[in-house]
């Protein structure tokens, strides 16, 4: 299965890693490793993870992989032959605040 990771997702990943590493040595690397594992898991079985509770369900197959240790949601759009990762959102953010990214994932 092919996949894309949006520039926004990469930007968020680097910001999160940098902040975590600054707060606790080694946490940035740990988060990066968990992110890589999440991407591999999603690519292997994209329909295995829950639909995003705050997604506009009528038009999108938007799902999320929850990175529990750090309380982040890895959001992605699952198509039959492709997965597009659209963001890393902290679980405490306002529900639906990320939906403006959907136009970029079309």
N, C-alpha and C. Protein backbone atom coordinates (compact mmCIF):
# COMPACT_ATOMS: atom_id res chain seq x y z
N UNK A 1 0.85 -1.18 0.00
CA UNK A 1 0.00 0.00 0.00
C UNK A 1 0.89 1.24 0.00
N UNK A 2 0.56 2.17 -0.88
CA UNK A 2 1.34 3.40 -0.90
C UNK A 2 0.84 4.35 0.19
N UNK A 3 1.68 5.33 0.51
CA UNK A 3 1.30 6.29 1.54
C UNK A 3 1.98 7.63 1.29
N UNK A 4 1.38 8.65 1.86
CA UNK A 4 1.94 10.00 1.85
C UNK A 4 1.85 10.55 3.26
N UNK A 5 2.86 11.30 3.63
CA UNK A 5 2.84 12.02 4.90
C UNK A 5 2.90 13.49 4.53
N UNK A 6 1.87 14.24 4.87
CA UNK A 6 1.81 15.64 4.46
C UNK A 6 2.92 16.45 5.13
N UNK A 7 3.25 17.57 4.51
CA UNK A 7 4.26 18.47 5.07
C UNK A 7 3.83 18.96 6.45
N UNK A 8 2.54 19.20 6.63
CA UNK A 8 2.04 19.62 7.93
C UNK A 8 2.32 18.58 9.00
N UNK A 9 2.13 17.32 8.66
CA UNK A 9 2.38 16.24 9.61
C UNK A 9 3.86 16.18 9.96
N UNK A 10 4.73 16.30 8.96
CA UNK A 10 6.17 16.32 9.25
C UNK A 10 6.55 17.50 10.13
N UNK A 11 5.98 18.67 9.83
CA UNK A 11 6.27 19.85 10.65
C UNK A 11 5.86 19.62 12.10
N UNK A 12 4.66 19.06 12.28
CA UNK A 12 4.19 18.78 13.64
C UNK A 12 5.07 17.75 14.33
N UNK A 13 5.48 16.73 13.60
CA UNK A 13 6.35 15.71 14.17
C UNK A 13 7.64 16.33 14.69
N UNK A 14 8.29 17.16 13.87
CA UNK A 14 9.55 17.77 14.28
C UNK A 14 9.37 18.71 15.47
N UNK A 15 8.28 19.48 15.48
CA UNK A 15 8.00 20.37 16.61
C UNK A 15 7.79 19.58 17.90
N UNK A 16 7.03 18.52 17.81
CA UNK A 16 6.75 17.69 18.99
C UNK A 16 8.03 17.04 19.49
N UNK A 17 8.82 16.47 18.58
CA UNK A 17 10.07 15.83 18.98
C UNK A 17 11.00 16.84 19.67
N UNK A 18 11.10 18.02 19.09
CA UNK A 18 11.98 19.05 19.65
C UNK A 18 11.52 19.47 21.05
N UNK A 19 10.21 19.70 21.19
CA UNK A 19 9.68 20.12 22.49
C UNK A 19 9.86 19.03 23.54
N UNK A 20 9.53 17.79 23.18
CA UNK A 20 9.67 16.69 24.13
C UNK A 20 11.13 16.47 24.53
N UNK A 21 12.03 16.57 23.56
CA UNK A 21 13.45 16.38 23.85
C UNK A 21 13.96 17.48 24.79
N UNK A 22 13.45 18.69 24.59
CA UNK A 22 13.83 19.80 25.46
C UNK A 22 13.32 19.59 26.89
N UNK A 23 12.12 19.04 27.01
CA UNK A 23 11.51 18.82 28.32
C UNK A 23 12.14 17.63 29.04
N UNK A 24 12.40 16.55 28.31
CA UNK A 24 12.96 15.32 28.89
C UNK A 24 13.87 14.66 27.85
N UNK A 25 15.14 14.56 28.18
CA UNK A 25 16.10 13.97 27.24
C UNK A 25 15.66 12.55 26.88
N UNK A 26 15.60 12.28 25.59
CA UNK A 26 15.22 10.97 25.09
C UNK A 26 13.77 10.86 24.68
N UNK A 27 12.91 11.74 25.17
CA UNK A 27 11.49 11.65 24.84
C UNK A 27 11.21 11.98 23.38
N UNK A 28 11.96 12.92 22.81
CA UNK A 28 11.77 13.26 21.40
C UNK A 28 12.04 12.06 20.51
N UNK A 29 13.13 11.37 20.80
CA UNK A 29 13.47 10.17 20.03
C UNK A 29 12.42 9.08 20.24
N UNK A 30 11.97 8.92 21.48
CA UNK A 30 10.92 7.93 21.77
C UNK A 30 9.66 8.23 20.96
N UNK A 31 9.28 9.51 20.91
CA UNK A 31 8.08 9.87 20.15
C UNK A 31 8.28 9.56 18.67
N UNK A 32 9.45 9.89 18.14
CA UNK A 32 9.74 9.60 16.73
C UNK A 32 9.65 8.12 16.43
N UNK A 33 10.16 7.30 17.34
CA UNK A 33 10.07 5.84 17.16
C UNK A 33 8.63 5.36 17.19
N UNK A 34 7.84 5.91 18.10
CA UNK A 34 6.43 5.53 18.18
C UNK A 34 5.67 5.99 16.92
N UNK A 35 6.03 7.15 16.40
CA UNK A 35 5.43 7.64 15.17
C UNK A 35 5.73 6.68 14.02
N UNK A 36 6.98 6.27 13.89
CA UNK A 36 7.36 5.34 12.82
C UNK A 36 6.61 4.02 12.95
N UNK A 37 6.48 3.52 14.16
CA UNK A 37 5.73 2.28 14.38
C UNK A 37 4.26 2.45 14.02
N UNK A 38 3.71 3.60 14.37
CA UNK A 38 2.31 3.88 14.05
C UNK A 38 2.09 3.89 12.54
N UNK A 39 2.98 4.56 11.81
CA UNK A 39 2.86 4.62 10.35
C UNK A 39 2.91 3.22 9.76
N UNK A 40 3.84 2.40 10.21
CA UNK A 40 3.96 1.03 9.70
C UNK A 40 2.70 0.22 10.00
N UNK A 41 2.17 0.37 11.21
CA UNK A 41 0.96 -0.37 11.59
C UNK A 41 -0.24 0.05 10.75
N UNK A 42 -0.36 1.34 10.52
CA UNK A 42 -1.49 1.84 9.73
C UNK A 42 -1.38 1.37 8.29
N UNK A 43 -0.19 1.43 7.72
CA UNK A 43 -0.01 0.98 6.34
C UNK A 43 -0.34 -0.50 6.19
N UNK A 44 0.03 -1.28 7.20
CA UNK A 44 -0.25 -2.72 7.15
C UNK A 44 -1.74 -3.02 7.24
N UNK A 45 -2.46 -2.28 8.07
CA UNK A 45 -3.89 -2.54 8.28
C UNK A 45 -4.63 -1.23 8.52
N UNK A 46 -4.87 -0.44 7.49
CA UNK A 46 -5.48 0.89 7.69
C UNK A 46 -6.89 0.87 8.28
N UNK A 47 -7.64 -0.19 8.04
CA UNK A 47 -9.01 -0.23 8.56
C UNK A 47 -9.09 -0.78 9.99
N UNK A 48 -7.96 -1.12 10.56
CA UNK A 48 -7.96 -1.71 11.90
C UNK A 48 -8.15 -0.69 13.01
N UNK A 49 -8.00 0.58 12.69
CA UNK A 49 -8.05 1.61 13.73
C UNK A 49 -9.36 2.37 13.64
N UNK A 50 -9.72 3.00 14.73
CA UNK A 50 -11.03 3.63 14.84
C UNK A 50 -11.17 4.86 13.94
N UNK A 51 -12.39 5.09 13.56
CA UNK A 51 -12.69 6.32 12.83
C UNK A 51 -12.54 7.49 13.81
N UNK A 52 -12.04 8.59 13.30
CA UNK A 52 -11.89 9.78 14.14
C UNK A 52 -13.28 10.25 14.56
N UNK A 53 -13.47 10.40 15.85
CA UNK A 53 -14.80 10.73 16.38
C UNK A 53 -15.27 12.11 15.93
N UNK A 54 -14.36 12.99 15.59
CA UNK A 54 -14.72 14.36 15.22
C UNK A 54 -14.57 14.62 13.73
N UNK A 55 -14.54 13.57 12.94
CA UNK A 55 -14.39 13.71 11.49
C UNK A 55 -15.75 13.86 10.82
N UNK A 56 -15.79 14.61 9.71
CA UNK A 56 -17.01 14.67 8.91
C UNK A 56 -17.17 13.35 8.15
N UNK A 57 -17.92 12.44 8.68
CA UNK A 57 -17.97 11.06 8.19
C UNK A 57 -18.67 10.87 6.85
N UNK A 58 -19.42 11.82 6.41
CA UNK A 58 -20.16 11.63 5.17
C UNK A 58 -19.26 11.54 3.96
N UNK A 59 -18.10 12.18 4.00
CA UNK A 59 -17.25 12.23 2.81
C UNK A 59 -15.90 11.54 2.97
N UNK A 60 -15.51 11.20 4.17
CA UNK A 60 -14.14 10.77 4.38
C UNK A 60 -14.05 9.49 5.20
N UNK A 61 -13.05 8.72 4.90
CA UNK A 61 -12.73 7.57 5.73
C UNK A 61 -11.52 7.98 6.58
N UNK A 62 -11.78 8.83 7.54
CA UNK A 62 -10.71 9.37 8.38
C UNK A 62 -10.63 8.55 9.65
N UNK A 63 -9.45 8.10 9.91
CA UNK A 63 -9.21 7.26 11.07
C UNK A 63 -8.07 7.85 11.90
N UNK A 64 -7.86 7.25 13.06
CA UNK A 64 -6.79 7.74 13.92
C UNK A 64 -6.09 6.59 14.62
N UNK A 65 -4.82 6.77 14.78
CA UNK A 65 -4.00 5.86 15.56
C UNK A 65 -3.61 6.67 16.79
N UNK A 66 -3.93 6.16 17.96
CA UNK A 66 -3.67 6.89 19.19
C UNK A 66 -2.30 6.51 19.75
N UNK A 67 -1.42 7.49 19.84
CA UNK A 67 -0.11 7.29 20.44
C UNK A 67 -0.27 7.57 21.92
N UNK A 68 -0.63 6.52 22.63
CA UNK A 68 -1.09 6.63 24.02
C UNK A 68 -0.07 7.25 24.96
N UNK A 69 1.17 6.84 24.87
CA UNK A 69 2.18 7.32 25.82
C UNK A 69 2.26 8.84 25.86
N UNK A 70 2.07 9.48 24.72
CA UNK A 70 2.20 10.94 24.66
C UNK A 70 0.88 11.64 24.40
N UNK A 71 -0.20 10.90 24.32
CA UNK A 71 -1.54 11.45 24.18
C UNK A 71 -1.74 12.21 22.86
N UNK A 72 -1.24 11.64 21.77
CA UNK A 72 -1.38 12.23 20.45
C UNK A 72 -2.19 11.33 19.54
N UNK A 73 -2.93 11.97 18.64
CA UNK A 73 -3.70 11.28 17.62
C UNK A 73 -2.99 11.45 16.29
N UNK A 74 -2.68 10.36 15.62
CA UNK A 74 -2.16 10.41 14.26
C UNK A 74 -3.35 10.20 13.33
N UNK A 75 -3.73 11.24 12.64
CA UNK A 75 -4.90 11.22 11.78
C UNK A 75 -4.50 10.87 10.35
N UNK A 76 -5.35 10.06 9.71
CA UNK A 76 -5.06 9.67 8.33
C UNK A 76 -6.34 9.41 7.58
N UNK A 77 -6.23 9.53 6.25
CA UNK A 77 -7.33 9.22 5.36
C UNK A 77 -6.97 7.91 4.67
N UNK A 78 -7.85 6.95 4.77
CA UNK A 78 -7.60 5.63 4.17
C UNK A 78 -8.40 5.49 2.89
N UNK A 79 -7.69 5.35 1.79
CA UNK A 79 -8.28 5.06 0.50
C UNK A 79 -7.99 3.59 0.18
N UNK A 80 -8.62 3.02 -0.84
CA UNK A 80 -8.40 1.60 -1.13
C UNK A 80 -6.93 1.23 -1.38
N UNK A 81 -6.16 2.12 -2.03
CA UNK A 81 -4.78 1.79 -2.36
C UNK A 81 -3.76 2.76 -1.79
N UNK A 82 -4.20 3.67 -0.93
CA UNK A 82 -3.29 4.69 -0.41
C UNK A 82 -3.75 5.17 0.96
N UNK A 83 -2.79 5.54 1.77
CA UNK A 83 -3.05 6.16 3.06
C UNK A 83 -2.37 7.52 3.05
N UNK A 84 -3.10 8.57 3.44
CA UNK A 84 -2.52 9.90 3.54
C UNK A 84 -2.59 10.33 5.00
N UNK A 85 -1.44 10.55 5.60
CA UNK A 85 -1.35 11.00 6.98
C UNK A 85 -1.50 12.52 6.99
N UNK A 86 -2.51 13.01 7.71
CA UNK A 86 -2.84 14.43 7.64
C UNK A 86 -2.52 15.21 8.90
N UNK A 87 -2.09 14.57 9.96
CA UNK A 87 -1.70 15.37 11.11
C UNK A 87 -1.49 14.61 12.39
N UNK A 88 -0.78 15.27 13.28
CA UNK A 88 -0.57 14.81 14.65
C UNK A 88 -1.21 15.84 15.56
N UNK A 89 -2.22 15.43 16.27
CA UNK A 89 -3.00 16.35 17.10
C UNK A 89 -2.97 15.87 18.54
N UNK A 90 -2.66 16.77 19.46
CA UNK A 90 -2.74 16.39 20.87
C UNK A 90 -4.20 16.14 21.21
N UNK A 91 -4.44 15.12 21.97
CA UNK A 91 -5.82 14.70 22.27
C UNK A 91 -6.62 15.75 23.04
N UNK A 92 -5.95 16.71 23.65
CA UNK A 92 -6.67 17.72 24.42
C UNK A 92 -7.12 18.91 23.55
N UNK A 93 -6.72 18.93 22.28
CA UNK A 93 -7.14 20.04 21.41
C UNK A 93 -8.62 19.96 21.12
N UNK A 94 -9.17 21.11 20.76
CA UNK A 94 -10.60 21.20 20.47
C UNK A 94 -10.97 20.24 19.34
N UNK A 95 -11.97 19.39 19.57
CA UNK A 95 -12.39 18.44 18.53
C UNK A 95 -12.74 19.16 17.22
N UNK A 96 -12.27 18.60 16.14
CA UNK A 96 -12.57 19.14 14.82
C UNK A 96 -11.67 20.28 14.38
N UNK A 97 -10.74 20.72 15.23
CA UNK A 97 -9.88 21.85 14.87
C UNK A 97 -8.98 21.55 13.69
N UNK A 98 -8.81 20.31 13.37
CA UNK A 98 -7.91 19.88 12.30
C UNK A 98 -8.62 19.70 10.96
N UNK A 99 -9.93 19.80 10.92
CA UNK A 99 -10.67 19.45 9.70
C UNK A 99 -10.37 20.37 8.51
N UNK A 100 -9.83 21.54 8.75
CA UNK A 100 -9.48 22.43 7.63
C UNK A 100 -8.38 21.82 6.74
N UNK A 101 -7.67 20.84 7.25
CA UNK A 101 -6.60 20.18 6.49
C UNK A 101 -7.14 19.25 5.41
N UNK A 102 -8.39 18.94 5.48
CA UNK A 102 -8.96 17.94 4.56
C UNK A 102 -8.88 18.36 3.10
N UNK A 103 -8.98 19.63 2.83
CA UNK A 103 -8.90 20.11 1.45
C UNK A 103 -7.52 19.80 0.87
N UNK A 104 -6.49 19.83 1.68
CA UNK A 104 -5.14 19.54 1.22
C UNK A 104 -4.94 18.06 0.95
N UNK A 105 -5.76 17.21 1.56
CA UNK A 105 -5.62 15.76 1.41
C UNK A 105 -6.40 15.21 0.23
N UNK A 106 -7.13 16.05 -0.49
CA UNK A 106 -7.93 15.57 -1.61
C UNK A 106 -7.07 15.22 -2.79
